[in-house]
Amino acid sequence: MESAAPIRSVRDLPIDGRRVLLRVDFNVPLEDGRVADDSRIRASLPTLQHAMERGARLVVATHLGRPDGKPMPEFGLEPVGARLAELTGWEVFLSDDCLGDASTKIVGELRSGQVALLENLRFHPGEEKNDLDFARKLARLGDIYVNDAFGVVHRAHASVHALPGLFRERGAGLLLEAEVHALDRLLSHAPRPFVAALGGAKVSEKLGLLDALIERVDALVIGGAMGNTFLAARGLDMGKSKIEVDKLPLARSLMERARERGIQLLLPEDLVIAPDPMSPTGEVVPATRVPPDQLALDIGPRTVAAFRRVILPAAALFWNGPMGLFERAPFAQGTLGIAEAGADCRGFTVVGGGESTAAVMRAGLASRFGHVSTGGGASLEYLEGRQLPGLEALRS
Ligand code: ADP
Ligand code: MG
C-alpha cells in the first residue's frame, strides 16, 4: 500500500548479539507426538538462519492449535522444538510457559547463536484477547521484535498486534517480507492479463475476495462448490449439490459486473457427479444435466481444458480454492488439472488458501509456482485490500 509507512526488514535491524523476539507460525499438525508436516517450520528457517548468522539470541514464539487460553498438553510445543533441532542441528531450549520465571531464566542464559522456544502462546487467554498486559510481559523477553508469522497477521492477537508497538526496533522476517512482496505485486501492479481461478467451499467466505478481484482481473474462472452456486445462479438445476441459495442474487450481480467490465468469466461446462461424496467413482456430465439425486463434486475434463486455455497465457495468476472434493481420489482430477495449468503457466503465479496450497503440495508442484502462500485467510484478506492488524503494527 503506497501511502503507508514502510515496514523494516529483519535484514536492516540491529539484531547482532541482541535478544530477538521472533513471532513465527509453527502451528503444525501433530500425530502421535510428532510433527506430521513441517512445512511451516521450514518456511521460517531462512529468517532463523539469518538471525543466527548475525549472532542474535533468538527467542521464538508461536501458537499451536486452539487450547483456548489454558495449558493443554496435546498442544505443547515439545515436538516442534524437537523438529526444529533436527532440521537445524541447533540446541533448542523449550520453556514450559511463555511467561514467568521459566522463560525469564532460559532467555536470560541464552548465548549468541542459541534458540529459546517459548511454550504455546495460546495457553494464556491474553494472546487471543490482544491483552496489553500479556504483551508487556512478553516484551520483557526481547530487545527487538520480528514477525515472520504471515499466517496470523490478519488476527489482532497480542503477539502480533499489541506486542510490536512495545518495541522501538521492529520489523518483518524474510518469509513475511516475501509474502507481502508477492501479494503486493498482484494487488498494485499485476502484469496483464491477470487471471484469477477460484473454487473452494463457499461463496460466502470469499465475497470480499470476489468483490476485489472482479475490479482487477482480465479473466475469472470459477469451479468447485463455489462454481456450483454460480451455475445455479445462471438458472441450472444443480441436483443435490452444495449450493448457497441465499447467495444466488449476489452471484448474479457479480456476473453482471463482470459483463459490464468486459472481463471473461468462465463457469464449468461439465462436471463430475455422484450420488454422494463417499461414492467410489464419479460420472462426467454436461453442467446442464445434473440429475436431481446427484451432486457435482468436481469439474469435468472439458472444463479443465477450457480453464487451462485461459490460465496458460496469463501474465499473472492467482488461484484460490480447490475445483472439487479433491481429498477424495475420484474427485481430485479437476484440482490437479488446474494445479498443472498453474505450474505450466509462464506468468507470475500465486496460490493462496489452506486447502489449495495443500493440493499443490500434494501434487508435488509447489516449486513450479511463483509463490505459494503460507497464509490461508491472511493472503485472501490482503488481496481484498484490507489493512491487516499484524502488518499495521509493524509500520514505523
Ligand atoms: P482454501 O482453504 O484453499 O481457501 P476452501 O476452504 O474455500 O479452500 O475450500 C476447500 C474445500 O472445498 C475442500 O475441502 C474441498 O473438498 C471443498 N470443495 C470444493 N469443491 C467442492 C464440491 N464441488 N463439493 C464439495 N466440496 C467441495
Ligand atoms: Mg480452507
XYZ file of C-alpha atoms and ligand atoms in Angstrom:
424
model
C 0.000 0.000 0.000
C 1.582 3.199 -1.235
C 0.911 5.861 1.381
C 1.514 3.743 4.489
C 4.746 3.904 6.476
C 7.227 1.226 5.469
C 7.902 -1.999 7.317
C 11.556 -2.626 8.116
C 13.197 -5.875 7.159
C 14.996 -8.050 9.683
C 17.992 -7.537 7.408
C 18.061 -3.846 8.345
C 17.504 -4.251 12.088
C 20.448 -4.129 14.524
C 19.953 -7.701 15.722
C 23.625 -8.634 16.141
C 24.127 -10.028 19.639
C 20.667 -8.848 20.724
C 17.673 -10.778 22.013
C 15.292 -11.100 19.085
C 11.699 -11.946 19.939
C 10.606 -13.734 16.775
C 6.913 -14.483 16.236
C 6.557 -17.407 13.842
C 3.647 -19.540 12.683
C 4.692 -23.022 13.776
C 1.054 -24.107 14.003
C 1.848 -27.513 12.524
C -0.241 -30.704 12.510
C 0.877 -33.250 15.152
C 0.412 -37.014 15.026
C 1.420 -39.388 17.815
C 3.515 -36.704 19.463
C 5.446 -35.892 16.285
C 5.235 -33.142 13.692
C 3.265 -34.635 10.782
C 4.050 -31.839 8.313
C 6.935 -29.471 8.976
C 6.424 -27.086 6.026
C 5.547 -24.183 8.298
C 8.739 -24.677 10.300
C 10.797 -24.874 7.114
C 9.148 -21.740 5.754
C 10.639 -19.619 8.548
C 14.076 -21.266 8.589
C 15.654 -18.573 6.371
C 14.703 -15.969 8.982
C 16.006 -18.066 11.858
C 19.208 -18.817 9.975
C 19.713 -15.168 9.129
C 19.333 -14.202 12.785
C 21.675 -16.968 13.911
C 24.344 -15.983 11.397
C 24.276 -12.483 12.823
C 24.714 -13.811 16.332
C 21.274 -12.891 17.608
C 19.916 -14.567 20.689
C 16.684 -15.971 19.326
C 13.506 -16.152 21.368
C 10.912 -17.881 19.209
C 7.184 -17.623 19.940
C 4.223 -19.331 18.263
C 0.741 -20.650 18.869
C -0.365 -24.194 18.112
C -3.956 -25.384 17.795
C -6.800 -23.988 19.840
C -6.120 -24.611 23.514
C -8.419 -21.648 24.287
C -6.355 -19.850 26.882
C -5.333 -22.740 29.116
C -2.426 -25.182 29.138
C -3.287 -28.405 27.287
C -0.523 -30.994 26.965
C -1.651 -32.126 23.498
C -0.864 -28.636 22.192
C 2.553 -28.440 23.835
C 5.491 -27.392 21.659
C 7.926 -30.138 22.571
C 7.532 -31.972 19.213
C 8.002 -28.651 17.425
C 11.201 -27.907 19.345
C 12.452 -31.409 18.588
C 11.763 -30.999 14.866
C 13.418 -27.584 14.802
C 16.506 -29.057 16.452
C 16.516 -31.937 13.939
C 16.218 -29.599 10.971
C 18.929 -27.187 12.101
C 21.255 -29.072 14.397
C 20.856 -26.253 16.926
C 20.255 -26.664 20.604
C 16.664 -25.551 21.221
C 15.682 -24.655 24.778
C 11.968 -25.083 25.399
C 10.392 -23.096 28.232
C 7.364 -24.747 29.787
C 5.473 -21.458 29.863
C 5.826 -18.497 27.522
C 5.836 -16.143 30.531
C 7.095 -16.368 34.065
C 10.301 -17.451 35.746
C 10.928 -20.403 33.460
C 11.182 -18.324 30.319
C 12.952 -15.424 32.040
C 15.658 -17.836 33.157
C 16.037 -19.599 29.810
C 16.141 -16.325 27.899
C 18.476 -14.738 30.459
C 21.022 -17.514 29.998
C 20.720 -17.590 26.213
C 24.015 -17.019 24.417
C 24.677 -15.747 20.956
C 23.631 -18.383 18.431
C 21.255 -20.214 20.771
C 17.484 -20.582 20.441
C 14.752 -20.490 23.032
C 11.294 -21.707 22.056
C 8.540 -20.298 24.244
C 5.665 -22.615 25.094
C 2.357 -22.157 23.213
C 1.186 -18.523 23.389
C -2.446 -19.615 23.399
C -2.008 -21.322 26.769
C -2.721 -17.785 28.026
C -6.100 -16.132 27.399
C -4.326 -12.799 26.835
C -2.986 -13.906 23.460
C -6.269 -14.109 21.572
C -7.684 -11.174 23.568
C -4.863 -8.925 22.371
C -4.248 -8.150 26.033
C -1.728 -5.358 26.592
C -0.631 -6.662 29.967
C 0.167 -10.071 28.481
C 2.049 -8.327 25.661
C 4.075 -6.256 28.169
C 5.201 -9.413 29.923
C 6.227 -10.985 26.625
C 8.062 -7.817 25.628
C 10.497 -8.272 28.535
C 11.891 -11.332 26.757
C 13.377 -9.454 23.808
C 15.179 -6.297 22.675
C 13.950 -6.391 19.092
C 10.666 -7.723 17.691
C 10.444 -9.564 14.387
C 7.275 -11.014 12.908
C 7.540 -13.867 10.418
C 4.074 -15.308 11.079
C 2.261 -14.321 7.899
C -0.463 -16.892 8.639
C -1.705 -14.839 11.602
C -1.203 -11.202 10.550
C -4.939 -10.866 9.895
C -5.629 -11.546 13.570
C -5.423 -8.867 16.237
C -3.780 -11.145 18.767
C -1.359 -9.929 21.435
C 1.831 -11.383 19.968
C 1.145 -9.890 16.522
C -0.753 -6.704 17.353
C -0.255 -5.319 20.883
C 3.324 -6.590 21.191
C 5.192 -4.933 18.272
C 4.084 -1.475 19.428
C 6.108 -2.007 22.614
C 9.370 -2.187 20.648
C 11.237 0.679 19.074
C 13.071 -1.751 16.807
C 10.595 -3.965 14.993
C 10.176 -5.426 11.572
C 9.366 -8.291 9.255
C 11.095 -11.630 8.858
C 12.113 -12.937 5.453
C 9.000 -15.078 4.975
C 6.612 -12.279 5.892
C 8.503 -9.976 3.570
C 8.317 -12.455 0.669
C 4.578 -12.987 1.219
C 3.804 -9.281 1.231
C 6.033 -8.683 -1.766
C 4.344 -11.399 -3.860
C 0.812 -10.349 -2.952
C 1.627 -6.664 -3.459
C 2.628 -7.436 -6.998
C -0.873 -8.776 -7.633
C -2.586 -6.031 -5.685
C -0.972 -2.939 -7.096
C 0.759 -3.681 -10.365
C -0.159 -7.113 -11.651
C 1.133 -7.764 -15.154
C -1.695 -8.261 -17.680
C -3.528 -10.342 -18.486
C -4.254 -11.031 -14.834
C -6.294 -14.213 -14.355
C -7.915 -15.480 -11.150
C -9.003 -19.090 -10.677
C -11.401 -19.525 -7.797
C -13.020 -22.556 -6.262
C -13.436 -23.988 -2.810
C -16.274 -24.420 -0.467
C -18.288 -21.257 -0.128
C -19.104 -18.067 -1.975
C -19.969 -16.529 1.388
C -16.393 -16.933 2.682
C -14.904 -15.381 -0.431
C -17.225 -12.452 -1.063
C -14.675 -9.802 -0.240
C -12.135 -11.524 -2.443
C -14.543 -11.858 -5.387
C -15.501 -8.239 -4.983
C -11.901 -7.065 -5.042
C -10.721 -9.362 -7.834
C -13.535 -8.560 -10.205
C -12.248 -4.984 -10.352
C -8.708 -6.051 -11.147
C -8.600 -9.182 -13.266
C -8.958 -9.671 -17.010
C -10.434 -13.145 -16.658
C -12.004 -15.172 -13.883
C -12.584 -18.932 -13.896
C -14.787 -20.368 -11.166
C -15.166 -24.026 -10.174
C -15.610 -26.077 -7.014
C -18.650 -25.750 -4.796
C -18.473 -22.008 -5.449
C -18.862 -22.709 -9.159
C -21.984 -24.745 -8.417
C -23.584 -21.727 -6.779
C -22.744 -19.611 -9.842
C -24.201 -22.262 -12.169
C -27.367 -22.307 -10.074
C -27.476 -18.507 -10.311
C -27.485 -18.927 -14.085
C -30.617 -20.999 -13.677
C -29.149 -24.503 -13.942
C -30.508 -27.298 -11.801
C -27.659 -28.486 -9.606
C -29.406 -31.512 -8.099
C -28.223 -32.266 -4.568
C -25.007 -30.220 -4.961
C -23.911 -27.948 -2.135
C -25.062 -24.530 -3.195
C -25.728 -21.374 -1.207
C -29.260 -20.397 -2.109
C -29.067 -17.093 -0.254
C -26.039 -16.087 -2.344
C -27.701 -16.525 -5.745
C -28.596 -12.819 -6.174
C -25.064 -11.905 -5.274
C -23.595 -14.360 -7.759
C -25.885 -12.826 -10.410
C -24.734 -9.308 -9.625
C -21.079 -10.393 -9.752
C -21.662 -11.917 -13.188
C -23.355 -8.698 -14.265
C -20.356 -6.672 -13.085
C -18.010 -8.965 -14.987
C -20.087 -8.318 -18.115
C -20.035 -4.556 -17.558
C -16.298 -4.564 -17.101
C -15.887 -6.707 -20.184
C -13.949 -9.403 -18.370
C -14.128 -13.036 -19.302
C -15.918 -15.168 -16.696
C -15.841 -18.932 -17.177
C -18.005 -21.432 -15.314
C -17.824 -25.236 -15.620
C -19.248 -26.753 -18.828
C -19.062 -30.283 -17.478
C -18.988 -31.762 -14.003
C -18.167 -34.985 -12.190
C -21.256 -36.155 -10.358
C -22.018 -38.924 -7.855
C -24.928 -39.876 -5.608
C -22.893 -38.967 -2.524
C -19.431 -37.701 -1.533
C -18.289 -41.170 -0.442
C -19.081 -42.776 -3.817
C -16.142 -44.829 -5.173
C -16.461 -43.294 -8.638
C -17.990 -40.323 -10.398
C -19.572 -39.766 -13.786
C -18.906 -36.882 -16.173
C -21.998 -34.990 -17.385
C -22.616 -31.609 -19.029
C -23.296 -28.909 -16.437
C -26.849 -28.724 -17.776
C -27.509 -32.372 -16.925
C -27.080 -32.819 -13.185
C -29.804 -35.304 -12.114
C -31.901 -34.354 -9.081
C -30.478 -37.179 -6.939
C -26.771 -36.461 -7.608
C -24.155 -33.906 -6.515
C -21.467 -32.166 -8.544
C -18.176 -32.979 -6.803
C -15.594 -31.873 -9.362
C -15.217 -30.027 -12.654
C -15.076 -32.241 -15.749
C -12.270 -32.680 -18.326
C -13.701 -30.214 -20.861
C -13.848 -27.572 -18.141
C -10.266 -28.314 -17.127
C -9.215 -27.839 -20.754
C -11.186 -24.577 -21.067
C -9.794 -23.185 -17.787
C -6.311 -24.229 -18.854
C -6.638 -22.251 -22.099
C -7.360 -19.125 -20.055
C -4.677 -19.817 -17.431
C -1.723 -20.619 -19.712
C -1.369 -17.173 -21.361
C -1.801 -15.310 -18.040
C 0.966 -12.883 -17.130
C -0.274 -13.022 -13.532
C -2.330 -15.801 -11.957
C -3.959 -16.019 -8.566
C -5.505 -19.331 -7.616
C -7.581 -19.957 -4.533
C -9.908 -22.838 -3.812
C -9.924 -26.471 -4.970
C -12.074 -27.255 -8.027
C -13.746 -30.189 -6.304
C -13.711 -32.550 -3.360
C -10.025 -33.211 -4.083
C -9.471 -35.030 -0.777
C -11.179 -37.999 -2.469
C -9.425 -39.527 -5.483
C -12.481 -39.795 -7.784
C -12.988 -36.029 -7.445
C -9.384 -34.818 -7.475
C -8.724 -34.555 -11.228
C -10.127 -31.055 -11.671
C -7.986 -29.587 -8.919
C -4.937 -31.452 -10.202
C -5.622 -30.167 -13.723
C -5.732 -26.576 -12.518
C -2.595 -27.114 -10.422
C -0.849 -28.381 -13.569
C -2.112 -25.469 -15.642
C -0.784 -23.075 -12.978
C 2.547 -24.902 -12.943
C 2.783 -24.698 -16.747
C 1.817 -21.006 -16.864
C 4.880 -18.849 -17.612
C 3.494 -15.767 -15.855
C 3.771 -14.771 -12.194
C 1.730 -17.444 -10.413
C 0.457 -17.308 -6.835
C -1.555 -19.868 -4.859
C -3.254 -18.877 -1.620
C -5.586 -20.663 0.777
C -5.207 -23.574 3.155
C -6.654 -26.395 1.046
C -5.444 -25.004 -2.296
C -1.887 -24.874 -1.002
C -2.235 -28.405 0.359
C -3.422 -29.597 -3.073
C -0.427 -28.003 -4.825
C 1.972 -29.534 -2.307
C 0.346 -32.939 -2.624
C 0.696 -32.774 -6.396
C 4.400 -32.000 -5.955
C 4.005 -28.802 -7.991
C 4.797 -26.156 -5.370
C 8.236 -25.358 -6.785
C 6.699 -24.550 -10.165
C 4.612 -21.700 -8.796
C 5.999 -18.209 -8.339
C 4.688 -18.048 -4.807
C 2.796 -20.480 -2.592
C 1.357 -18.538 0.289
C 1.665 -19.964 3.793
C -1.226 -17.791 4.926
C -4.686 -19.042 4.082
C -7.005 -16.379 5.425
C -4.266 -13.758 5.583
C -3.454 -13.960 1.866
C -7.122 -13.617 0.932
C -7.677 -10.640 3.239
C -4.529 -8.996 1.926
C -5.727 -9.344 -1.663
C -9.048 -7.852 -0.668
C -7.022 -4.735 0.024
C -7.770 -4.802 3.743
C -5.399 -3.493 6.368
C -4.109 -6.370 8.440
C -3.513 -5.717 12.159
C -0.201 -7.570 12.300
C 1.226 -5.595 9.380
C -0.070 -2.201 10.529
C 1.546 -2.798 13.928
C 4.945 -3.268 12.284
C 4.959 0.049 10.425
C 7.425 2.658 11.640
P -8.998 -22.802 0.646
O -8.695 -23.355 2.018
O -7.943 -23.166 -0.345
O -9.287 -21.329 0.689
P -11.754 -23.531 0.850
O -11.591 -23.621 2.306
O -12.624 -22.480 0.306
O -10.326 -23.511 0.118
O -12.413 -24.881 0.303
C -11.797 -26.112 0.336
C -12.787 -27.223 0.404
O -13.799 -27.123 -0.578
C -12.090 -28.527 0.154
O -12.070 -29.258 1.363
C -12.923 -29.202 -0.933
O -13.152 -30.559 -0.677
C -14.212 -28.427 -0.904
N -14.888 -28.456 -2.209
C -14.522 -27.860 -3.345
N -15.397 -28.136 -4.329
C -16.356 -28.928 -3.811
C -17.549 -29.541 -4.323
N -17.909 -29.399 -5.608
N -18.294 -30.252 -3.479
C -17.911 -30.413 -2.196
N -16.814 -29.864 -1.649
C -16.043 -29.134 -2.446
Mg -9.999 -23.726 3.688
